Amino acid sequence: MLSFIWSLIIGGVIGAIGQAIVGTDVPGGIIGNIIIGFIGAWAGHALFQMGPELGGFFIIPAIVGAVLIVFIYDLIAGRM
């Protein structure tokens, strides 16, 4: 149970970092950050499987993935 909570915290922080780098807010607040963090970690892990690991996330690839996901969201939401 504690590892699940730790994963939610790390995912939220990664999502917040991705949003801060791109300079765009994804709707949903903390839940949106967690979702972006998890999707970004998945995408980053698919691209790069290396780097320091924390809470089951490879930190640098997860941040890169979160930035990419937020950037793609910004492109799609900006056109609508």
XYZ file of C-alpha atoms in Angstrom:
80
model
C 0.000 0.000 0.000
C 2.797 2.394 0.862
C 4.524 1.778 -2.486
C 1.276 2.664 -4.301
C 1.031 5.961 -2.406
C 4.716 6.621 -3.092
C 4.105 6.002 -6.816
C 1.199 8.473 -6.804
C 3.382 11.125 -5.158
C 6.284 10.589 -7.574
C 3.885 10.566 -10.556
C 2.332 13.842 -9.382
C 5.730 15.495 -8.982
C 6.857 14.305 -12.418
C 3.638 15.647 -13.967
C 4.104 18.994 -12.212
C 7.702 19.234 -13.442
C 6.582 18.467 -17.000
C 3.933 21.191 -16.828
C 6.402 23.682 -15.359
C 8.941 23.052 -18.124
C 6.375 23.442 -20.914
C 4.610 26.323 -19.148
C 1.104 24.926 -19.583
C -1.413 23.702 -17.038
C -3.231 20.479 -17.738
C -6.749 20.436 -16.275
C -7.470 18.234 -13.311
C -5.138 19.676 -10.700
C -3.336 17.029 -8.684
C -5.122 14.176 -10.470
C -4.090 15.667 -13.824
C -0.480 15.853 -12.610
C -0.565 12.222 -11.533
C -2.050 11.105 -14.856
C 0.513 13.123 -16.848
C 3.271 11.724 -14.613
C 2.198 8.129 -15.185
C 1.695 8.543 -18.940
C 4.968 10.449 -19.196
C 6.796 7.756 -17.253
C 5.364 5.113 -19.563
C 6.356 7.076 -22.681
C 9.801 7.911 -21.321
C 10.394 4.310 -20.319
C 9.435 3.182 -23.825
C 12.004 5.581 -25.306
C 14.827 5.395 -22.747
C 15.293 2.694 -20.140
C 18.102 4.177 -18.110
C 18.882 6.685 -15.423
C 18.234 7.012 -11.732
C 15.169 5.206 -10.414
C 12.844 6.378 -7.660
C 9.581 4.717 -6.690
C 9.594 2.491 -9.753
C 10.102 5.421 -12.146
C 13.214 6.156 -14.159
C 13.266 9.853 -13.262
C 14.915 11.519 -16.272
C 13.041 9.519 -18.951
C 9.791 10.065 -17.017
C 10.322 13.846 -16.983
C 11.187 13.839 -20.701
C 8.064 11.772 -21.381
C 5.903 14.102 -19.262
C 7.243 17.122 -21.150
C 6.391 15.424 -24.443
C 2.888 14.510 -23.281
C 2.183 18.036 -21.983
C 3.574 19.524 -25.204
C 1.335 17.272 -27.309
C -1.645 18.159 -25.099
C -0.836 21.849 -25.547
C -0.729 21.458 -29.330
C -4.065 19.639 -29.429
C -5.859 21.864 -26.891
C -4.488 25.033 -28.463
C -6.022 24.186 -31.837
C -9.498 23.562 -30.459
